Structure formats: C-alpha cells, structure tokens
PDB file of C-alpha atoms in Angstrom:
ATOM      1  CA  MET A   1     194.948 162.921 171.863  1.00 52.00           C
ATOM      2  CA  SER A   2     196.220 164.230 168.329  1.00 62.00           C
ATOM      3  CA  PHE A   3     193.425 165.718 166.289  1.00 65.00           C
ATOM      4  CA  ASP A   4     193.680 166.223 162.497  1.00 67.00           C
ATOM      5  CA  PHE A   5     191.482 167.457 159.738  1.00 69.00           C
ATOM      6  CA  ARG A   6     189.835 164.151 158.865  1.00 72.00           C
ATOM      7  CA  ASP A   7     188.581 164.009 162.794  1.00 74.00           C
ATOM      8  CA  LEU A   8     186.315 166.786 161.863  1.00 75.00           C
ATOM      9  CA  TRP A   9     183.866 164.493 159.601  1.00 73.00           C
ATOM     10  CA  HIS A  10     183.378 161.387 161.738  1.00 78.00           C
ATOM     11  CA  TRP A  11     181.004 160.623 164.610  1.00 78.00           C
ATOM     12  CA  GLU A  12     182.864 157.864 166.391  1.00 85.00           C
ATOM     13  CA  GLY A  13     184.817 158.376 169.663  1.00 87.00           C
ATOM     14  CA  THR A  14     184.778 161.157 172.033  1.00 90.00           C
ATOM     15  CA  LEU A  15     186.105 164.845 172.219  1.00 89.00           C
ATOM     16  CA  GLY A  16     187.601 166.715 175.057  1.00 90.00           C
ATOM     17  CA  ARG A  17     186.309 170.243 175.866  1.00 90.00           C
ATOM     18  CA  GLY A  18     189.470 172.146 174.913  1.00 90.00           C
ATOM     19  CA  THR A  19     189.518 170.654 171.494  1.00 91.00           C
ATOM     20  CA  TYR A  20     185.819 171.374 171.182  1.00 92.00           C
ATOM     21  CA  ALA A  21     186.094 174.913 172.151  1.00 93.00           C
ATOM     22  CA  LEU A  22     189.207 175.604 169.822  1.00 93.00           C
ATOM     23  CA  VAL A  23     187.743 173.889 166.781  1.00 92.00           C
ATOM     24  CA  GLY A  24     184.236 175.627 167.587  1.00 93.00           C
ATOM     25  CA  LEU A  25     185.939 179.020 167.590  1.00 94.00           C
ATOM     26  CA  ILE A  26     187.939 178.727 164.589  1.00 94.00           C
ATOM     27  CA  GLY A  27     184.847 176.950 162.587  1.00 93.00           C
ATOM     28  CA  PHE A  28     182.698 180.123 163.749  1.00 93.00           C
ATOM     29  CA  ALA A  29     185.364 182.428 162.653  1.00 95.00           C
ATOM     30  CA  LEU A  30     185.755 180.690 159.107  1.00 96.00           C
ATOM     31  CA  LYS A  31     182.018 180.294 158.751  1.00 95.00           C
ATOM     32  CA  HIS A  32     181.247 184.054 159.783  1.00 94.00           C
ATOM     33  CA  ASN A  33     184.033 185.478 157.261  1.00 95.00           C
ATOM     34  CA  LEU A  34     182.975 183.087 154.445  1.00 96.00           C
ATOM     35  CA  ASP A  35     179.277 184.313 154.866  1.00 94.00           C
ATOM     36  CA  ARG A  36     180.336 187.850 155.098  1.00 95.00           C
ATOM     37  CA  ILE A  37     182.477 187.557 151.934  1.00 96.00           C
ATOM     38  CA  VAL A  38     179.861 185.892 149.875  1.00 95.00           C
ATOM     39  CA  ALA A  39     177.022 188.333 151.231  1.00 93.00           C
ATOM     40  CA  THR A  40     179.147 191.319 150.413  1.00 95.00           C
ATOM     41  CA  ALA A  41     181.066 190.390 147.188  1.00 95.00           C
ATOM     42  CA  VAL A  42     178.435 188.468 145.329  1.00 94.00           C
ATOM     43  CA  PHE A  43     175.015 189.600 146.808  1.00 92.00           C
ATOM     44  CA  HIS A  44     176.129 193.290 147.674  1.00 93.00           C
ATOM     45  CA  ARG A  45     174.551 192.797 151.178  1.00 90.00           C
ATOM     46  CA  LYS A  46     175.951 193.879 154.733  1.00 89.00           C
ATOM     47  CA  TRP A  47     176.562 190.741 156.890  1.00 87.00           C
ATOM     48  CA  ASP A  48     177.535 190.997 160.495  1.00 86.00           C
ATOM     49  CA  LEU A  49     177.056 188.596 163.663  1.00 83.00           C
ATOM     50  CA  PHE A  50     173.342 189.634 164.309  1.00 80.00           C
ATOM     51  CA  ASN A  51     172.416 188.254 160.725  1.00 79.00           C
ATOM     52  CA  TYR A  52     172.461 184.727 162.218  1.00 76.00           C
ATOM     53  CA  TRP A  53     169.571 185.620 164.882  1.00 72.00           C
ATOM     54  CA  ILE A  54     167.582 188.306 162.757  1.00 69.00           C
ATOM     55  CA  PRO A  55     165.391 186.683 160.179  1.00 60.00           C
ATOM     56  CA  LEU A  56     165.458 187.903 156.758  1.00 58.00           C
ATOM     57  CA  GLU A  57     162.591 190.202 156.039  1.00 56.00           C
ATOM     58  CA  GLN A  58     160.825 188.102 153.576  1.00 52.00           C
ATOM     59  CA  ALA A  59     162.080 184.623 154.571  1.00 56.00           C
ATOM     60  CA  VAL A  60     158.889 183.993 156.317  1.00 57.00           C
ATOM     61  CA  ARG A  61     157.132 183.973 152.866  1.00 62.00           C
ATOM     62  CA  PHE A  62     159.254 181.396 151.260  1.00 60.00           C
ATOM     63  CA  THR A  63     156.885 180.513 148.627  1.00 66.00           C
ATOM     64  CA  SER A  64     156.707 184.042 147.251  1.00 72.00           C
ATOM     65  CA  LEU A  65     160.394 185.056 147.947  1.00 75.00           C
ATOM     66  CA  PRO A  66     161.959 186.985 144.972  1.00 80.00           C
ATOM     67  CA  ARG A  67     164.423 185.204 142.806  1.00 84.00           C
ATOM     68  CA  ARG A  68     167.284 187.102 144.187  1.00 86.00           C
ATOM     69  CA  GLU A  69     166.364 186.251 147.811  1.00 82.00           C
ATOM     70  CA  ALA A  70     165.779 182.541 147.115  1.00 82.00           C
ATOM     71  CA  VAL A  71     169.417 182.271 145.424  1.00 89.00           C
ATOM     72  CA  PHE A  72     170.880 184.109 148.509  1.00 88.00           C
ATOM     73  CA  LEU A  73     169.146 181.841 151.003  1.00 85.00           C
ATOM     74  CA  ALA A  74     169.999 178.718 148.903  1.00 89.00           C
ATOM     75  CA  THR A  75     173.480 179.857 148.791  1.00 93.00           C
ATOM     76  CA  MET A  76     173.854 180.460 152.326  1.00 90.00           C
ATOM     77  CA  LEU A  77     172.390 177.275 153.058  1.00 90.00           C
ATOM     78  CA  VAL A  78     174.812 175.306 150.881  1.00 95.00           C
ATOM     79  CA  LEU A  79     177.665 177.209 152.474  1.00 94.00           C
ATOM     80  CA  ALA A  80     176.365 176.272 156.019  1.00 93.00           C
ATOM     81  CA  ILE A  81     175.964 172.406 155.323  1.00 95.00           C
ATOM     82  CA  PRO A  82     179.646 171.354 155.990  1.00 95.00           C
ATOM     83  CA  PHE A  83     179.813 173.548 159.272  1.00 95.00           C
ATOM     84  CA  ILE A  84     176.457 171.985 160.317  1.00 94.00           C
ATOM     85  CA  TRP A  85     178.042 168.469 159.845  1.00 94.00           C
ATOM     86  CA  VAL A  86     181.125 169.223 161.422  1.00 94.00           C
ATOM     87  CA  GLY A  87     179.319 170.954 164.481  1.00 94.00           C
ATOM     88  CA  VAL A  88     176.775 168.304 165.027  1.00 94.00           C
ATOM     89  CA  ALA A  89     179.441 165.545 164.729  1.00 94.00           C
ATOM     90  CA  LEU A  90     181.687 167.356 167.109  1.00 94.00           C
ATOM     91  CA  THR A  91     178.896 168.067 169.540  1.00 95.00           C
ATOM     92  CA  VAL A  92     177.760 164.363 169.672  1.00 94.00           C
ATOM     93  CA  ARG A  93     181.465 163.318 170.276  1.00 94.00           C
ATOM     94  CA  ARG A  94     181.654 165.942 173.048  1.00 95.00           C
ATOM     95  CA  LEU A  95     178.512 164.844 174.658  1.00 95.00           C
ATOM     96  CA  ARG A  96     179.832 161.232 174.684  1.00 94.00           C
ATOM     97  CA  ASP A  97     182.957 162.333 176.333  1.00 94.00           C
ATOM     98  CA  ALA A  98     180.943 164.311 179.240  1.00 93.00           C
ATOM     99  CA  GLY A  99     178.629 161.438 179.583  1.00 93.00           C
ATOM    100  CA  LEU A 100     175.508 163.273 178.564  1.00 93.00           C
ATOM    101  CA  PRO A 101     172.880 161.959 176.401  1.00 93.00           C
ATOM    102  CA  ALA A 102     173.277 162.270 172.465  1.00 91.00           C
ATOM    103  CA  TRP A 103     169.724 163.716 172.249  1.00 93.00           C
ATOM    104  CA  LEU A 104     171.022 166.918 173.636  1.00 94.00           C
ATOM    105  CA  VAL A 105     172.475 167.501 170.193  1.00 94.00           C
ATOM    106  CA  ALA A 106     169.025 169.075 169.386  1.00 94.00           C
ATOM    107  CA  LEU A 107     170.160 172.020 171.247  1.00 94.00           C
ATOM    108  CA  PHE A 108     172.679 172.903 168.635  1.00 93.00           C
ATOM    109  CA  PHE A 109     169.860 174.138 166.377  1.00 91.00           C
ATOM    110  CA  LEU A 110     168.262 176.476 169.112  1.00 89.00           C
ATOM    111  CA  PRO A 111     169.161 180.123 168.380  1.00 82.00           C
ATOM    112  CA  VAL A 112     170.812 181.952 171.423  1.00 84.00           C
ATOM    113  CA  LEU A 113     170.300 179.001 173.602  1.00 90.00           C
ATOM    114  CA  ASN A 114     172.820 177.140 171.598  1.00 90.00           C
ATOM    115  CA  LEU A 115     175.336 179.461 172.740  1.00 91.00           C
ATOM    116  CA  LEU A 116     174.719 178.651 176.425  1.00 94.00           C
ATOM    117  CA  PHE A 117     174.883 175.000 175.426  1.00 95.00           C
ATOM    118  CA  PHE A 118     178.261 175.469 173.620  1.00 95.00           C
ATOM    119  CA  ALA A 119     179.591 177.286 176.739  1.00 94.00           C
ATOM    120  CA  ILE A 120     178.519 174.522 179.004  1.00 94.00           C
ATOM    121  CA  LEU A 121     179.977 171.920 176.711  1.00 94.00           C
ATOM    122  CA  CYS A 122     183.111 173.836 176.852  1.00 94.00           C
ATOM    123  CA  VAL A 123     183.273 173.903 180.625  1.00 94.00           C
ATOM    124  CA  ILE A 124     181.902 170.626 181.719  1.00 93.00           C
ATOM    125  CA  PRO A 125     184.885 168.002 182.337  1.00 91.00           C
ATOM    126  CA  SER A 126     185.109 164.563 180.652  1.00 90.00           C
ATOM    127  CA  ARG A 127     183.276 161.709 182.079  1.00 84.00           C
ATOM    128  CA  ALA A 128     186.528 160.131 183.265  1.00 70.00           C
ATOM    129  CA  THR A 129     187.291 163.456 185.432  1.00 55.00           C
ATOM    130  CA  ALA A 130     183.765 163.642 186.526  1.00 48.00           C
ATOM    131  CA  SER A 131     183.422 159.848 187.448  1.00 49.00           C
ATOM    132  CA  SER A 132     186.296 160.051 189.890  1.00 48.00           C
ATOM    133  CA  LEU A 133     184.284 162.322 192.130  1.00 48.00           C
ATOM    134  CA  GLU A 134     181.145 161.465 193.766  1.00 48.00           C
ATOM    135  CA  ARG A 135     178.165 162.931 191.843  1.00 50.00           C
ATOM    136  CA  PRO A 136     174.318 162.474 191.607  1.00 51.00           C
ATOM    137  CA  PRO A 137     172.803 159.990 189.101  1.00 55.00           C
ATOM    138  CA  SER A 138     173.906 160.727 185.525  1.00 56.00           C
ATOM    139  CA  GLY A 139     171.109 162.377 183.419  1.00 57.00           C
ATOM    140  CA  SER A 140     169.620 164.372 186.297  1.00 58.00           C
ATOM    141  CA  LEU A 141     170.019 168.263 186.429  1.00 58.00           C
ATOM    142  CA  GLY A 142     172.141 167.797 189.759  1.00 57.00           C
ATOM    143  CA  ALA A 143     174.660 165.785 187.928  1.00 60.00           C
ATOM    144  CA  LEU A 144     175.122 168.320 185.313  1.00 59.00           C
ATOM    145  CA  LEU A 145     175.338 171.142 187.858  1.00 57.00           C
ATOM    146  CA  GLY A 146     177.632 169.049 190.006  1.00 59.00           C
ATOM    147  CA  ARG A 147     180.148 168.535 187.141  1.00 61.00           C
ATOM    148  CA  LEU A 148     180.225 172.598 186.921  1.00 60.00           C
ATOM    149  CA  VAL A 149     181.060 173.256 190.651  1.00 60.00           C
ATOM    150  CA  PRO A 150     184.400 172.561 191.465  1.00 59.00           C
ATOM    151  CA  ALA A 151     184.791 169.774 194.229  1.00 60.00           C
ATOM    152  CA  SER A 152     187.498 171.587 196.276  1.00 59.00           C
ATOM    153  CA  ALA A 153     186.652 173.286 199.477  1.00 54.00           C
ATOM    154  CA  VAL A 154     186.702 176.763 197.695  1.00 53.00           C
ATOM    155  CA  GLY A 155     184.383 175.524 194.890  1.00 51.00           C
TER     156      GLY A 155
END
C-alpha cells in the first residue's frame, strides 16, 4: 500500500502497523521541534520532552492566567490541532486494521498510558494476519494478548 500526504487527513480505510509507527515517529519529531522552536524563540521558554506531561504552573487556574500565559497556551493549542487530527485519524484507521473497537481512540488522550497504547498498536498485527490464526473471541483481553504472542512453538 502506498502512502502519501493526503492520507494523513482522512478517516477511511485501514493503516498497517509499520506505517503507523513511522508516521507517528515523524509526526512526534516534527511536533516536538515545532513546539521547542516556538516556545524558545517566541516565548523565551525552555521546552523539552517532559513539558508534555508536566502541567504548567498556573494552568490549573485558567480563569486567572496572566495574559502572557494565556497567549502561550493558546498558541500551543493551535499548533497542536493538526497533529491531534492526524493522530486521531491514523489511530482510528490502525484500530480498524487491527480489528479493535474504534472507541479505544480515547486512549490517545491519556497522558503516559497513551505511550503504551501506541506501542501496542505498533506491535499488534493486522486483522487479516491475526484472523488466519485461531484466537479467542475479538474484543476480549485474551484476543488482544493472543495477537501479541507469536503462534510459533518458541512464542
């Protein structure tokens, strides 16, 4: 299956684990560097990987944020919107490819747990590959774990 830039924006179809992993890594690298450049050059703030999980000092009091903080947060949100769209669209397509329920896309928004979710989606085989092997009923925990364990004697 060929993949081009237009495929990032639509929700139809499926997406294999290799393409999902590659696009995810490239997207994360682009997003992080864009955030770092904007935070450093425009707002004179240090930005590193942990800023995605460490809440801003005053963000919990969003009604009383200083103007500079509000502008910073709004800017970062606007920068994130296309990446959120692409991430959710590709995750829905990957879930469909793996034969998993689309509602699991909600895990995309859970900090830290989403990293484990992404790793599982990068490892779990496509439904066509998984359906050729005898597995527990889909939707069960056994089905999910069964797809991760190789069917060979060593597995």
